Amino acid sequence: MRFFSDNAARIHPKVMEAIVAADQMDTAYDGDRWSKALDACLSELFGTQVEVLWVPTGTAANCLALAALCPPYGGVVCHRDSHIQNDEGGAPEFYTHGAKLMLADGEGAKLTPDTIRAVIDAIANDVHRVQPHAISITNATEYGRVYNPEEVAAIGALAKERGLGFHMDGARFANAVARLGCTPAALTWQSGVEALSFGFVKNGAMSAEALVFFKPGLADVTRRRRKRAGLLMSKGRYLAAQVLAMVENDLWIANGALANACAERLAGAAGDRLVYPVEANEVFLRATPEEAAKLRSQGFDFYDWAEGEIRLVTAWDTDAHHVAALADAIVAL
Amino acid sequence: MRFFSDNAARIHPKVMEAIVAADQMDTAYDGDRWSKALDACLSELFGTQVEVLWVPTGTAANCLALAALCPPYGGVVCHRDSHIQNDEGGAPEFYTHGAKLMLADGEGAKLTPDTIRAVIDAIANDVHRVQPHAISITNATEYGRVYNPEEVAAIGALAKERGLGFHMDGARFANAVARLGCTPAALTWQSGVEALSFGFVKNGAMSAEALVFFKPGLADVTRRRRKRAGLLMSKGRYLAAQVLAMVENDLWIANGALANACAERLAGAAGDRLVYPVEANEVFLRATPEEAAKLRSQGFDFYDWAEGEIRLVTAWDTDAHHVAALADAIVAL
Amino acid sequence: MRFFSDNAARIHPKVMEAIVAADQMDTAYDGDRWSKALDACLSELFGTQVEVLWVPTGTAANCLALAALCPPYGGVVCHRDSHIQNDEGGAPEFYTHGAKLMLADGEGAKLTPDTIRAVIDAIANDVHRVQPHAISITNATEYGRVYNPEEVAAIGALAKERGLGFHMDGARFANAVARLGCTPAALTWQSGVEALSFGFVKNGAMSAEALVFFKPGLADVTRRRRKRAGLLMSKGRYLAAQVLAMVENDLWIANGALANACAERLAGAAGDRLVYPVEANEVFLRATPEEAAKLRSQGFDFYDWAEGEIRLVTAWDTDAHHVAALADAIVAL
Amino acid sequence: MRFFSDNAARIHPKVMEAIVAADQMDTAYDGDRWSKALDACLSELFGTQVEVLWVPTGTAANCLALAALCPPYGGVVCHRDSHIQNDEGGAPEFYTHGAKLMLADGEGAKLTPDTIRAVIDAIANDVHRVQPHAISITNATEYGRVYNPEEVAAIGALAKERGLGFHMDGARFANAVARLGCTPAALTWQSGVEALSFGFVKNGAMSAEALVFFKPGLADVTRRRRKRAGLLMSKGRYLAAQVLAMVENDLWIANGALANACAERLAGAAGDRLVYPVEANEVFLRATPEEAAKLRSQGFDFYDWAEGEIRLVTAWDTDAHHVAALADAIVAL
């Protein structure tokens, strides 16, 4: 019974159908009819004109966005527990040609205008110091917390005031929107976000994420960077088809809600053990090594996050029986 | 009737089956059972112990290999008409952090020891000149020519003598082996090749190429670079399954032979129009703009390679009727 | 009366004499007799065979050393208040092609084995995390503290145990050695240091630092990187001559001692105001904005380090009368 | 008797005086009075408002200019025998983060609109091909030829038409202006040049070149890149003072004329042996190995450029007696 990660989840049947349906000869790269449909599809979803590039991984989406927003000699403010800092093997530095990640604090891996200011206001504006050029937040965060539109907008206002780019790592954007019940627009461009890594791989797709640009002028250069990074797949139609299948009929948000519901069920069982409020599809809870071992002996697989702390992750395809069993097991600890 | 490129070909049914069959939860990244089977599968094919990384594009395979063989301050000797020089949007420079491609000549995009020596012997060994660190050849070449094992071995011997790394871009390796009837071993490590970009995407796969290291010690660092480049797919099993399906039952070579046969048929029709001998799945022939327009008006799609020159590419799924029709049309010109 | 920085100090007369004496035609770059004498000169000083490259700035020396010790996908552990992190405008990331600085704590900008372990032990050894490849310390530190040989050796032992490179930023190495009264050998290679940025510019030279490699095999590649960075001066003799003049007759240590003595005098006057013990040529002291203004009104120039904290820096050429006057003024606050 | 290179020439006495005169404490980096005087000094010389950065080498000047004009994913058209391609150890690729040098032809290392168009018109504007972003020419060229203002303007017009940046490597700008008798303005901004590497080191300075920006908006970012490259010298006043001394009283052009006159004298003696017309301070002449050996046996030092070809370089301090002796020796061959 796997609560290790949403990374390895299965493909949603509708996505697999779409992949099979795309198995027709068409133009290579992103000249095919599926790829060409992406801009319109996501423009409708976001209620504004956007430009969209498919990419095969979330790391690629994030780092292409950062490269679009920050020059090699600049810096990107992010949370010290963010994915771009800790889990991308140096990809942000690779794609930006050495920009510096500037680590800020915040509860539950959430930045606030205050924690951002604490970092950037300490930087003298001279050539000796790397200057901030962008802010990157993750929604839902690495600890399963969500920023609501007001919180995003507050950071967006700060970004605008200081002339900083604003990126959202939305590997779990679906979980955030499902939780908040807001529009995708409210959580992004209406709050100042300029580029979104819109994640699908954790949520039912096989190999496609969408890099969404709300700010004009960034997509064309990024297409060149995508090619230069070896990310321009010959048969882009198979990626585009996944994104289209996820967006059509709101599959993305339905799947996000499914995963959230499983996590909520676990949260209910965890009670005082919870390290963070559960707002998306991740549950961090306190458990001694003995308790963790006991859960494992019952067939549950999960990640040891830190000393005395374990992480449970649910996905769109998490089995409800497994969730019930795990909830019981936690209560029984 | 599409003779534009093999890049956009369909997926072989056995590969699609393998993708569907891999739709089970397993460990993320490359910890799954399919990914773990790659080393053994390709070691058997090559008759020696190899290390294999799946990657989503041929450009990524090539450039990870170059980064493994050449430091940022070094150079890679390649043909001036090579894919890495002309068709990868600067990816070699990106992955190597600015190594210089050193352009050599050779008929049909084939390097020879002589043309390589003409480049490297002119470079004084001082700090003012970028020094060569590796050689990269393409087999079959960008003009549909093949290097036989003896030709590869001659370059391999030069590489060894000068202490240079040796990479083969095998985007159409299947076509070369199918043509030559030699073993994959003879064309690679037995002839000095240290790293091979083993292409499947043009040959029936959807999104997986195999980067094969014959030289020990390169794979581990490359796994870090693959991650750092945003190429480490969450669900690697879908890529590994493609490679396995292509290699099992010799599908790769059967498909290569199919494509070659179509090209050979066209070559027979082309006669004196041929720019290069046809040895793989590409046919370059002389055609005036009027002749090209005439072919197009009959429903044939292809690439205008240069003035008075068109390129026809066949693939594993090229329709035999289309080939026959095109052959007739060429004869009728 | 300038206590702002040692960066802008004058050139020692013996150094200027050496520059003038080098004004003869000789071979360009580093083929001249002065450049060629550097290895022997510094090998004698350090009591072991070293390889030496002149470079025009301390930032260049540091970053060439880091590039020699850390690959693009690796990390360098350094203090969060170190010069490489805060004052080099992103040069470490530029020279290393995007290696990550891993920020550790420690009193007075001094790392300890414990603070280093706190950083590196938290890094899982997988491809998702950037792995540490080197440690860099500054001696004397950015807060005017010194590491003694035992402290350096403890870090050196950790570096060896973990397979990490070990670099010392010695922009104020002279001040450290002058303070400690130890041999240069004890503070470097005998304690595990593999590369030293040996600073002269703050200590009487005009434009020359020495990058000293104790570990064989690093210098040759670094010569290529120095050229590639545009740092290979045509007339290297003028740089080499400065280093030779500083080392001959122990001018470097005599100058370091002069600067230290001035700082010690100020420290004596500062009493409880001292933020850190004064061990080199920098004095950090608590002063209200009003007190700082009062000192400035008396003609003293210095740096506002932080709120309620000022920094006074002395140099080899600091006027003893100025020091006495400033000491009196501090006492009078 | 040294005709090997102008790189190793002595320092002009007025420059040395200026260095000694700058030996006063002032603000570090480029905040001193000498550095601050550069913009005005060179704006007057060029008859327009320019922004100037001192840098310690010509390679640094060139590559900072290229980085200002070309993004990492772009290309720079230059001559295949240019210094940036052959003699800077990969510095252009380092500074630009991997931009591609696009090699064009032209007699005497001179580009023409036609040879540039031959390169750029062959590049399809798609993401697979690196796109040109800038043109770089050298004046006087690596073969001692000069572009006159009309020739520069023709290239400048092409650059403007195609939206390309335009850089001039002026390591021997003084020799070109001295030869042409035109204004510095005519040869640069009035002909479309946006950035000039104005060389002084080969012409009487010790360690200072001036990077001159005619196009607004490039200098500020370049100041950050200069710092990030470890090129921001602590004591910039010593570099600025050299530039000021060279420009005041037209020392730069007087020195250029001196070097040219020596070369002209040699050219007169060389007659039919000349490979290129002699227009600056370099003389390429045909000489068999035996003839070269004979000249060397008479005490002349020079560079073997290619088989049967030697290079003689004169400088501002070349001894007239040496020139006369060499001229006689050439005639006597």
PDB file of C-alpha atoms in Angstrom, chain A residues 73 80 84-94 97-101 103 124 126-130 303, chain C residues 73 80 84-94 97-101 103 124 126-130 303:
ATOM      1  CA  TYR A  73      23.964  37.238 -12.669  1.00  0.00           C
ATOM      2  CA  ARG A  80      14.632  27.220   1.858  1.00  0.00           C
ATOM      3  CA  ILE A  84      13.893  24.059  -6.727  1.00  0.00           C
ATOM      4  CA  GLN A  85      16.405  24.401  -3.904  1.00  0.00           C
ATOM      5  CA  ASN A  86      16.422  20.861  -2.592  1.00  0.00           C
ATOM      6  CA  ASP A  87      15.135  18.421  -5.137  1.00  0.00           C
ATOM      7  CA  GLU A  88      16.191  19.428  -8.612  1.00  0.00           C
ATOM      8  CA  GLY A  89      19.850  18.474  -8.523  1.00  0.00           C
ATOM      9  CA  GLY A  90      21.063  21.961  -9.361  1.00  0.00           C
ATOM     10  CA  ALA A  91      18.804  22.359 -12.386  1.00  0.00           C
ATOM     11  CA  PRO A  92      17.909  25.979 -11.555  1.00  0.00           C
ATOM     12  CA  GLU A  93      21.586  26.888 -11.602  1.00  0.00           C
ATOM     13  CA  PHE A  94      22.081  24.941 -14.835  1.00  0.00           C
ATOM     14  CA  HIS A  97      23.630  29.761 -15.986  1.00  0.00           C
ATOM     15  CA  GLY A  98      24.377  30.210 -12.348  1.00  0.00           C
ATOM     16  CA  ALA A  99      21.744  32.464 -10.856  1.00  0.00           C
ATOM     17  CA  LYS A 100      21.660  32.269  -7.082  1.00  0.00           C
ATOM     18  CA  LEU A 101      18.734  30.899  -5.110  1.00  0.00           C
ATOM     19  CA  LEU A 103      16.590  31.294   0.640  1.00  0.00           C
ATOM     20  CA  ALA A 124      22.847  46.274  -0.888  1.00  0.00           C
ATOM     21  CA  ASP A 126      25.929  47.257  -5.589  1.00  0.00           C
ATOM     22  CA  VAL A 127      27.860  45.056  -8.001  1.00  0.00           C
ATOM     23  CA  HIS A 128      29.331  42.992  -5.191  1.00  0.00           C
ATOM     24  CA  ARG A 129      25.997  41.491  -4.259  1.00  0.00           C
ATOM     25  CA  VAL A 130      23.861  39.344  -6.494  1.00  0.00           C
ATOM     26  CA  TYR A 303       8.908   8.383   3.267  1.00  0.00           C
TER      27      TYR A 303
ATOM     28  CA  TYR C  73      26.684  19.767 -10.472  1.00  0.00           C
ATOM     29  CA  ARG C  80      26.905  32.137   5.204  1.00  0.00           C
ATOM     30  CA  ILE C  84      32.361  34.065  -1.902  1.00  0.00           C
ATOM     31  CA  GLN C  85      28.706  34.028  -0.913  1.00  0.00           C
ATOM     32  CA  ASN C  86      28.120  37.717  -0.350  1.00  0.00           C
ATOM     33  CA  ASP C  87      30.714  39.825  -2.077  1.00  0.00           C
ATOM     34  CA  GLU C  88      31.705  38.303  -5.369  1.00  0.00           C
ATOM     35  CA  GLY C  89      28.644  39.091  -7.453  1.00  0.00           C
ATOM     36  CA  GLY C  90      27.944  35.470  -8.307  1.00  0.00           C
ATOM     37  CA  ALA C  91      31.474  34.744  -9.513  1.00  0.00           C
ATOM     38  CA  PRO C  92      31.603  31.320  -7.818  1.00  0.00           C
ATOM     39  CA  GLU C  93      28.536  30.255  -9.756  1.00  0.00           C
ATOM     40  CA  PHE C  94      29.984  31.706 -12.959  1.00  0.00           C
ATOM     41  CA  HIS C  97      29.121  26.720 -14.078  1.00  0.00           C
ATOM     42  CA  GLY C  98      26.471  26.750 -11.438  1.00  0.00           C
ATOM     43  CA  ALA C  99      27.752  24.835  -8.427  1.00  0.00           C
ATOM     44  CA  LYS C 100      25.755  25.575  -5.319  1.00  0.00           C
ATOM     45  CA  LEU C 101      27.158  27.332  -2.270  1.00  0.00           C
ATOM     46  CA  LEU C 103      25.753  27.840   3.697  1.00  0.00           C
ATOM     47  CA  ALA C 124      20.737  12.545   1.093  1.00  0.00           C
ATOM     48  CA  ASP C 126      20.746  10.786  -4.346  1.00  0.00           C
ATOM     49  CA  VAL C 127      20.547  12.544  -7.693  1.00  0.00           C
ATOM     50  CA  HIS C 128      17.861  14.907  -6.490  1.00  0.00           C
ATOM     51  CA  ARG C 129      20.180  16.663  -4.086  1.00  0.00           C
ATOM     52  CA  VAL C 130      23.277  18.572  -5.054  1.00  0.00           C
ATOM     53  CA  TYR C 303      31.741  51.201   6.871  1.00  0.00           C
TER      54      TYR C 303
END
